[in-house]
mmCIF file of C-alpha atoms in Angstrom:
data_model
loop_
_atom_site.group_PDB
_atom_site.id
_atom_site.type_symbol
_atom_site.label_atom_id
_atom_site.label_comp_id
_atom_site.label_asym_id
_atom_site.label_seq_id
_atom_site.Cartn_x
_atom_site.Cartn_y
_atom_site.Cartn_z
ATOM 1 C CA UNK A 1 -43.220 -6.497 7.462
ATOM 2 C CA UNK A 2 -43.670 -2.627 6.305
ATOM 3 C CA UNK A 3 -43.263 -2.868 2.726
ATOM 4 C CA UNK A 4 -43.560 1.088 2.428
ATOM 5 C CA UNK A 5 -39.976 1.403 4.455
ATOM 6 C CA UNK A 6 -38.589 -1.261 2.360
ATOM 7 C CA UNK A 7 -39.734 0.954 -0.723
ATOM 8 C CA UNK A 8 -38.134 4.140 1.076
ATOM 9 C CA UNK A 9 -35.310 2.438 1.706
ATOM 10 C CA UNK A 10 -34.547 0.753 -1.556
ATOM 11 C CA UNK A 11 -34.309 4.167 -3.109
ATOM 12 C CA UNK A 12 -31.795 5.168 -0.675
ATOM 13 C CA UNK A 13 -29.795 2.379 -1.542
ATOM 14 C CA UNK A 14 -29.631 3.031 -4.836
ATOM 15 C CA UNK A 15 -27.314 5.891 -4.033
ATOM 16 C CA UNK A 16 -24.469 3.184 -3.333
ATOM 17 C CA UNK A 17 -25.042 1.677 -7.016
ATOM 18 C CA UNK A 18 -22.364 3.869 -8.819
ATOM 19 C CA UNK A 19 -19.776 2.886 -6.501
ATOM 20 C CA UNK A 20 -20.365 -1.139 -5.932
ATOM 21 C CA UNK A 21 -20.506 -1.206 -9.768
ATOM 22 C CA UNK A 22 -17.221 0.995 -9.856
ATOM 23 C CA UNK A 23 -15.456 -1.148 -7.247
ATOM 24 C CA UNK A 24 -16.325 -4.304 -9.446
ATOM 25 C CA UNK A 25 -15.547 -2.253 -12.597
ATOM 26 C CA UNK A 26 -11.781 -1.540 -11.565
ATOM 27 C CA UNK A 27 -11.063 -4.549 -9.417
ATOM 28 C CA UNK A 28 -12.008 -7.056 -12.885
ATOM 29 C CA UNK A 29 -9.835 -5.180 -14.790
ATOM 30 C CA UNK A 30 -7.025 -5.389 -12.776
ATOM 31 C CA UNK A 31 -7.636 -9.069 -12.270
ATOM 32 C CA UNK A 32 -8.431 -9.825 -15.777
ATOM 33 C CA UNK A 33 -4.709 -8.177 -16.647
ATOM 34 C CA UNK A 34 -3.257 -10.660 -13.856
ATOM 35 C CA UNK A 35 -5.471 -13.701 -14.198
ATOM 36 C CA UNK A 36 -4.169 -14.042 -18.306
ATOM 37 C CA UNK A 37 -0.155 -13.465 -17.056
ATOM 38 C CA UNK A 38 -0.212 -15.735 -14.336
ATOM 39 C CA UNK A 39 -2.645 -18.476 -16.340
ATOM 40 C CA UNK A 40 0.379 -18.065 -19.065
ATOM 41 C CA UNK A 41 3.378 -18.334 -16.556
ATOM 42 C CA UNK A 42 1.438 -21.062 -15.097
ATOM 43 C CA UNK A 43 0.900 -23.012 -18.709
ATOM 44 C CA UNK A 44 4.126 -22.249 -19.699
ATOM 45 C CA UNK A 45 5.781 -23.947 -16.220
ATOM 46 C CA UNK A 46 8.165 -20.652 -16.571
ATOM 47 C CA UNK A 47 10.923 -21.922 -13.992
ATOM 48 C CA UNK A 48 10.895 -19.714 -10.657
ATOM 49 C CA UNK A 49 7.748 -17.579 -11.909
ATOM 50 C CA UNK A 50 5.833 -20.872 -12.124
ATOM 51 C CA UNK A 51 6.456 -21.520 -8.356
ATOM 52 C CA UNK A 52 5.409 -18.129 -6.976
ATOM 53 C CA UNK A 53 2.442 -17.785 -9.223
ATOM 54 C CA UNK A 54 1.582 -21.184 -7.969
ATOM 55 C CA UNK A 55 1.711 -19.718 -4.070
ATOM 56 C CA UNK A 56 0.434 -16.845 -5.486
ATOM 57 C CA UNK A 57 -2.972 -18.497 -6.063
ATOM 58 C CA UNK A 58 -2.295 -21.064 -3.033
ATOM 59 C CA UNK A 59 -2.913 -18.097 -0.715
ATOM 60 C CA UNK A 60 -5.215 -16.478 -1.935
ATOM 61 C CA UNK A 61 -7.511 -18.545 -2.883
ATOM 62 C CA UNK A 62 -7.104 -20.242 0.957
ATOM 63 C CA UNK A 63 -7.590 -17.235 2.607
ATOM 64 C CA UNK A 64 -10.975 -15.501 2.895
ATOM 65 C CA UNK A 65 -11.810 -12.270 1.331
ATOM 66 C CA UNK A 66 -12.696 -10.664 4.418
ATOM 67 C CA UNK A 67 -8.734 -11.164 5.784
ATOM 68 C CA UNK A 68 -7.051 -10.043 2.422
ATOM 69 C CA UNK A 69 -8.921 -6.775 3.139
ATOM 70 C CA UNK A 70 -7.937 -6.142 6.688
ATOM 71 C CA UNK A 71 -4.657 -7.300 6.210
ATOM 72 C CA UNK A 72 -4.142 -4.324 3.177
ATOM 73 C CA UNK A 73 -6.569 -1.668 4.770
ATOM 74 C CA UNK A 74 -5.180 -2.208 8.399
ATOM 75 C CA UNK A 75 -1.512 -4.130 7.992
ATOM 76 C CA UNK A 76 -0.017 -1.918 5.363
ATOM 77 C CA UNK A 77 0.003 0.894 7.620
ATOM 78 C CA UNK A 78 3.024 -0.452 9.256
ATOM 79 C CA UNK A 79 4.955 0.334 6.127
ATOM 80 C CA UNK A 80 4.569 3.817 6.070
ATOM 81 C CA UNK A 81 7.608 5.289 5.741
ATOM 82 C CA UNK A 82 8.231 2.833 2.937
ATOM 83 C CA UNK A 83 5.214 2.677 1.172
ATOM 84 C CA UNK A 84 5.780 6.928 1.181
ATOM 85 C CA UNK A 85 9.262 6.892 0.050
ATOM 86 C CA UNK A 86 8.138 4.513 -3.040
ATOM 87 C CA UNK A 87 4.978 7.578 -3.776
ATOM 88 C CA UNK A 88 2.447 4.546 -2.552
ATOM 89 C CA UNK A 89 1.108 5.835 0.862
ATOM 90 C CA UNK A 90 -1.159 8.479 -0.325
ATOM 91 C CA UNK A 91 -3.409 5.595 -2.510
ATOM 92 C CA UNK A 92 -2.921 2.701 0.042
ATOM 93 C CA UNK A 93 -4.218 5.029 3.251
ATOM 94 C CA UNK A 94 -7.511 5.305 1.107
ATOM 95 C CA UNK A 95 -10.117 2.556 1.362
ATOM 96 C CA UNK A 96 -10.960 2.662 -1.866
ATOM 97 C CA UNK A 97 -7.644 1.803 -3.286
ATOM 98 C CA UNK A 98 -7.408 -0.874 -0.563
ATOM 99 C CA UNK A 99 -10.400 -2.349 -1.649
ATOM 100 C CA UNK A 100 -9.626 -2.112 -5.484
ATOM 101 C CA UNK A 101 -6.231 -3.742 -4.603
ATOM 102 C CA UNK A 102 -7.555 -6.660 -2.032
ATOM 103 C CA UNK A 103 -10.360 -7.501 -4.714
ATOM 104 C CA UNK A 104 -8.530 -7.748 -7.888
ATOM 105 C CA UNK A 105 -6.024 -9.662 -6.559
ATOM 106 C CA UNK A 106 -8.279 -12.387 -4.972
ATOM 107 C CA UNK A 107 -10.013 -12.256 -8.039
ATOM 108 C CA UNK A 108 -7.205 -12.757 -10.246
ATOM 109 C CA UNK A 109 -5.982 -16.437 -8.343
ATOM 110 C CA UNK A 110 -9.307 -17.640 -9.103
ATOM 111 C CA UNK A 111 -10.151 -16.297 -12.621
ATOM 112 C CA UNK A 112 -6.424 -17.715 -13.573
ATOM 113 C CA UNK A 113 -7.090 -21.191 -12.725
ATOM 114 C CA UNK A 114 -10.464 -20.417 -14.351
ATOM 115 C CA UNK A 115 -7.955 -19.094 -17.766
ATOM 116 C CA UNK A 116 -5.570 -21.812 -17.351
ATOM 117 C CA UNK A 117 -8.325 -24.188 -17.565
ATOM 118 C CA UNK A 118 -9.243 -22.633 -21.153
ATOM 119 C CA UNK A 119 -5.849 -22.559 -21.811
ATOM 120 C CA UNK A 120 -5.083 -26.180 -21.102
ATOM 121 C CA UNK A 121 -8.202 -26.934 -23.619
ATOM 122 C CA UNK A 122 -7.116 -25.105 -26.791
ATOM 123 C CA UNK A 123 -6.865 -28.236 -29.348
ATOM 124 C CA UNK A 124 -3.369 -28.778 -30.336
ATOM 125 C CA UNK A 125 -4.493 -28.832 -34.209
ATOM 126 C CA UNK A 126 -5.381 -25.321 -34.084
ATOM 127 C CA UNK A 127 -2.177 -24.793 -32.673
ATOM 128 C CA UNK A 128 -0.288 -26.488 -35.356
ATOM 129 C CA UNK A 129 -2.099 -24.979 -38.082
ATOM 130 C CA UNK A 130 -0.987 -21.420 -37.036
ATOM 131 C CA UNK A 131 2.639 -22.365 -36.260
ATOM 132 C CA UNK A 132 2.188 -24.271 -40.060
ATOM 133 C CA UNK A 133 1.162 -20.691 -41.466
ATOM 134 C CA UNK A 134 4.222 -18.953 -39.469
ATOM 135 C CA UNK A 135 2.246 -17.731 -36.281
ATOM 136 C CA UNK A 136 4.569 -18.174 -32.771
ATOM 137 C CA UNK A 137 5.202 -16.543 -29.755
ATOM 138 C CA UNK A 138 2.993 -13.719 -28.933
ATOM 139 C CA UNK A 139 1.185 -13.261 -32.349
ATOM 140 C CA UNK A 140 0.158 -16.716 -32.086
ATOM 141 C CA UNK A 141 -1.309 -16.140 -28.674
ATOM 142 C CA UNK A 142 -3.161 -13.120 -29.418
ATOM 143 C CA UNK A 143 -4.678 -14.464 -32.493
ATOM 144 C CA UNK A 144 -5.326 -17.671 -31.464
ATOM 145 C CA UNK A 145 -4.838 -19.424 -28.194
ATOM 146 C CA UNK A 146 -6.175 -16.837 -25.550
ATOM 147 C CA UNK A 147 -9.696 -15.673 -28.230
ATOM 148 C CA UNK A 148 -10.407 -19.658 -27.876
ATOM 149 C CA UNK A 149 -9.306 -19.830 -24.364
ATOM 150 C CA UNK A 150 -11.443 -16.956 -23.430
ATOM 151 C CA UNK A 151 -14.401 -17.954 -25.500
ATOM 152 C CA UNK A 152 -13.817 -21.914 -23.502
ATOM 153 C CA UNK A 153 -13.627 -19.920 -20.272
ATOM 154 C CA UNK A 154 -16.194 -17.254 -20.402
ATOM 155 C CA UNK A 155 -19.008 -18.893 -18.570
ATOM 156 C CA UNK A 156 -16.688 -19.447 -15.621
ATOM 157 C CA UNK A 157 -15.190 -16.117 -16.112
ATOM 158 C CA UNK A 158 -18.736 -14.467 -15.788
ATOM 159 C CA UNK A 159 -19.300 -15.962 -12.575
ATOM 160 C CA UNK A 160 -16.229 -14.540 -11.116
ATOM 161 C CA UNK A 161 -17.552 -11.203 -12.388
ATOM 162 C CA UNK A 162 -20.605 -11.891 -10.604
ATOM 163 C CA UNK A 163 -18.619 -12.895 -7.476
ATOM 164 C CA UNK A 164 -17.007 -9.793 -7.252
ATOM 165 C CA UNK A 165 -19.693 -7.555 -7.335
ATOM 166 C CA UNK A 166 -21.195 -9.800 -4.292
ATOM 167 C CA UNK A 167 -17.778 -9.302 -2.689
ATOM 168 C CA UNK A 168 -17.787 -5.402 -2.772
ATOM 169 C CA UNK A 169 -20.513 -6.031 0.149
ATOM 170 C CA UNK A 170 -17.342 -6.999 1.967
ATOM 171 C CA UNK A 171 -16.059 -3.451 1.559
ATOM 172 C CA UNK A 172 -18.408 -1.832 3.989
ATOM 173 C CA UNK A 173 -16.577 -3.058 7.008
ATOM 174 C CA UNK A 174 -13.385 -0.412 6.000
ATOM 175 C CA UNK A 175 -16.195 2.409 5.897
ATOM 176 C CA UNK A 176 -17.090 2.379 2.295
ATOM 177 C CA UNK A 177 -20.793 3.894 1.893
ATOM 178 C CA UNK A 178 -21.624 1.220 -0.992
ATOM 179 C CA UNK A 179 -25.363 -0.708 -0.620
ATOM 180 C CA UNK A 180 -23.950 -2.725 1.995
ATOM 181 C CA UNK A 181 -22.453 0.144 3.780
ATOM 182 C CA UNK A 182 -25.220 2.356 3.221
ATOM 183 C CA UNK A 183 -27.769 -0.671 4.586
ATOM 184 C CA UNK A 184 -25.580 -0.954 7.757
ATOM 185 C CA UNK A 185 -25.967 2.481 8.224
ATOM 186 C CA UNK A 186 -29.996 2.428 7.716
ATOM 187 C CA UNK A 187 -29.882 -0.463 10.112
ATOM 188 C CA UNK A 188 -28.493 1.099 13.221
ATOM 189 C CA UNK A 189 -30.583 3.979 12.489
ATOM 190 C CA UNK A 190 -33.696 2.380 12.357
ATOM 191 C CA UNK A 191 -33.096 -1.215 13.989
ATOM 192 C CA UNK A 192 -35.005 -2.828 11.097
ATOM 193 C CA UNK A 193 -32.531 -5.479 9.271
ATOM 194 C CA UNK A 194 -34.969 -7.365 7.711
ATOM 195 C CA UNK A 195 -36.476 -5.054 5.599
ATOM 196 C CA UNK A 196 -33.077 -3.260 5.111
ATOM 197 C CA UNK A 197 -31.352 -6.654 3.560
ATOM 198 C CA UNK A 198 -34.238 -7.082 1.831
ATOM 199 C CA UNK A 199 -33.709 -3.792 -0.097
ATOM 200 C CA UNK A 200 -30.412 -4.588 -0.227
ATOM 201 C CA UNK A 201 -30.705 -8.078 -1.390
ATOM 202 C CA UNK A 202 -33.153 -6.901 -4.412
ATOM 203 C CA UNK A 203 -30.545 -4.524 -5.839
ATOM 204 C CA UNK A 204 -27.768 -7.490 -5.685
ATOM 205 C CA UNK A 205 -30.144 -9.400 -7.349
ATOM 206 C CA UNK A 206 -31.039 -7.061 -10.195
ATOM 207 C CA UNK A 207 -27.737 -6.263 -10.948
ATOM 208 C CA UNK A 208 -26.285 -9.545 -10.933
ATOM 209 C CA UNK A 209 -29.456 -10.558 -13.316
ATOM 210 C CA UNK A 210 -28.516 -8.466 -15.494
ATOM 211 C CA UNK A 211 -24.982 -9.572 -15.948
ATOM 212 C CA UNK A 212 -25.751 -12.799 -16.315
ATOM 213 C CA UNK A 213 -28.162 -11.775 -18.989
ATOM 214 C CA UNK A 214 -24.988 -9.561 -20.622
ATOM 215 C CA UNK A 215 -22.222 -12.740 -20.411
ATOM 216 C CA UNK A 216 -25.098 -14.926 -21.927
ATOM 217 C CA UNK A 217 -25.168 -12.757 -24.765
ATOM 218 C CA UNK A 218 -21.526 -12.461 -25.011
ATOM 219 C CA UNK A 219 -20.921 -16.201 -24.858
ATOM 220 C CA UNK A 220 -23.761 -16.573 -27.652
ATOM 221 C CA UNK A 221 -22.207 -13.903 -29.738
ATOM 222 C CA UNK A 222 -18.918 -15.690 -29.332
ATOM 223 C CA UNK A 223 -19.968 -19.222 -30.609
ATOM 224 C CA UNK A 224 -21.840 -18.619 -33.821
ATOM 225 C CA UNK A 225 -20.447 -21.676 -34.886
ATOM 226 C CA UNK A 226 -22.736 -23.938 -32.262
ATOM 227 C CA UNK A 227 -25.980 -22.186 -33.927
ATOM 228 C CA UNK A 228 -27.494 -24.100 -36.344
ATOM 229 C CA UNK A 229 -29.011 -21.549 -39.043
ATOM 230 C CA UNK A 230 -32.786 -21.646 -38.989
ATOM 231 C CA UNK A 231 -33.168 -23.578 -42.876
ATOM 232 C CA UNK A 232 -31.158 -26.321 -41.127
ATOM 233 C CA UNK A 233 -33.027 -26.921 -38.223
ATOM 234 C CA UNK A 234 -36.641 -26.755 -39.826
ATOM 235 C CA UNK A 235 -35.321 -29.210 -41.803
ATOM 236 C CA UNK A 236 -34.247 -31.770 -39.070
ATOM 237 C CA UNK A 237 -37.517 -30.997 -37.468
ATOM 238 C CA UNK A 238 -38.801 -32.120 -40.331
ATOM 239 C CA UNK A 239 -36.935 -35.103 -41.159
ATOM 240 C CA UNK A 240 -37.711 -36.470 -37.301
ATOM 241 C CA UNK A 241 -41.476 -35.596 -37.716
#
């Protein structure tokens, strides 16, 4: 084991950073936009919407990854001539735009089950208070169903986030130059995997670390309400003592 490459070649792989975190970035926006509509069309049982957003999810979450990304990268190609007539062709021939596309929406079927579960938990009293003070329809799920749904579903959420940042790895094999790409590149350079995916497996680490670290904060910031102030729980130290 040379632990001096492994040094050298963790700072290489640092130069993929900026675009795993941007392919994460983008594609958990996306999905985050599609993961609350289809959780809501899927809550709702909208008729007709209800069934495709149900195969929707079906398929994508039974498919791998891997497939959903060869399938856009290397299938839509046979739709040229349409995908250029609709102004498409010139994002979908790029992998990046592949990859932002294949990821979000694998993300989004899971993250809207994950949603849907929040949804599903809201308690129906804090529903009826806000239709009692005239809240319906959108309003009332801006200001109160989805903030409780999200808060319910954060921990779950965060994990998907952390998923897709281990997914952009997946993007390499459609000649993105992110740490995995970069790493496969070191590797048939050198011949040295081990200490390669060890680099590479260091910087995954650290950066997932530190989002867990971020949606721990979040979700504490979020639930003030399950903190017991400080007075209060010297006390009931006290009291047990």
């Amino acid at each position: 084991m040379d632990f001096a490459f492994i040094g050298q070649t963790f700072w290489q792989l640092l130069g993929g950073i900026p675009l795993t975190l941007k392919l994460a970035a983008v594609a958990f926006l996306i999905a985050s936009v599609l993961a609350v509509l289809i959780a809501i069309i899927r809550t709702k049982k909208i008729p007709v919407l209800d069934q495709i957003a149900g195969f929707y999810v079906f398929v994508l979450r039974g498919t791998p990854l891997l497939v959903q990304i060869f399938l856009i990268y290397y299938g839509l190609g046979q739709f040229r001539p349409t995908l250029q007539s609709l102004g498409l062709w010139q994002f979908l021939r790029d992998p990046y735009w592949c990859s932002i596309l294949a990821l979000a929406l694998n993300s989004s079927a899971y993250a809207s089950e994950i949603l849907r579960g929040g949804l599903r938990s809201v308690p129906m009293r804090e529903i009826e208070t806000a239709r009692a003070y005239g809240m319906s329809g959108l309003r009332l799920y801006r200001r109160i169903i989805l903030p409780i749904a999200i808060r319910r579903a954060l921990p779950g959420y965060g994990n998907e986030l952390i998923l897709i940042v281990k997914a952009t790895s997946l993007t390499s094999t459609i000649t993105l130059m992110e740490v995995t790409g970069i790493a496969a590149k070191l590797i048939s350079e050198s011949y040295r995997p081990v200490e390669v995916f060890i680099a590479a497996g260091v910087i995954y680490l650290a950066i997932n670390f530190i989002l867990t670290r971020v949606i721990a904060l979040l979700d504490w910031w979020l639930t003030p309400h399950l903190r017991r102030p400080k007075n209060v729980a010297a006390k009931l130290e006290l009291a047990h003592a």
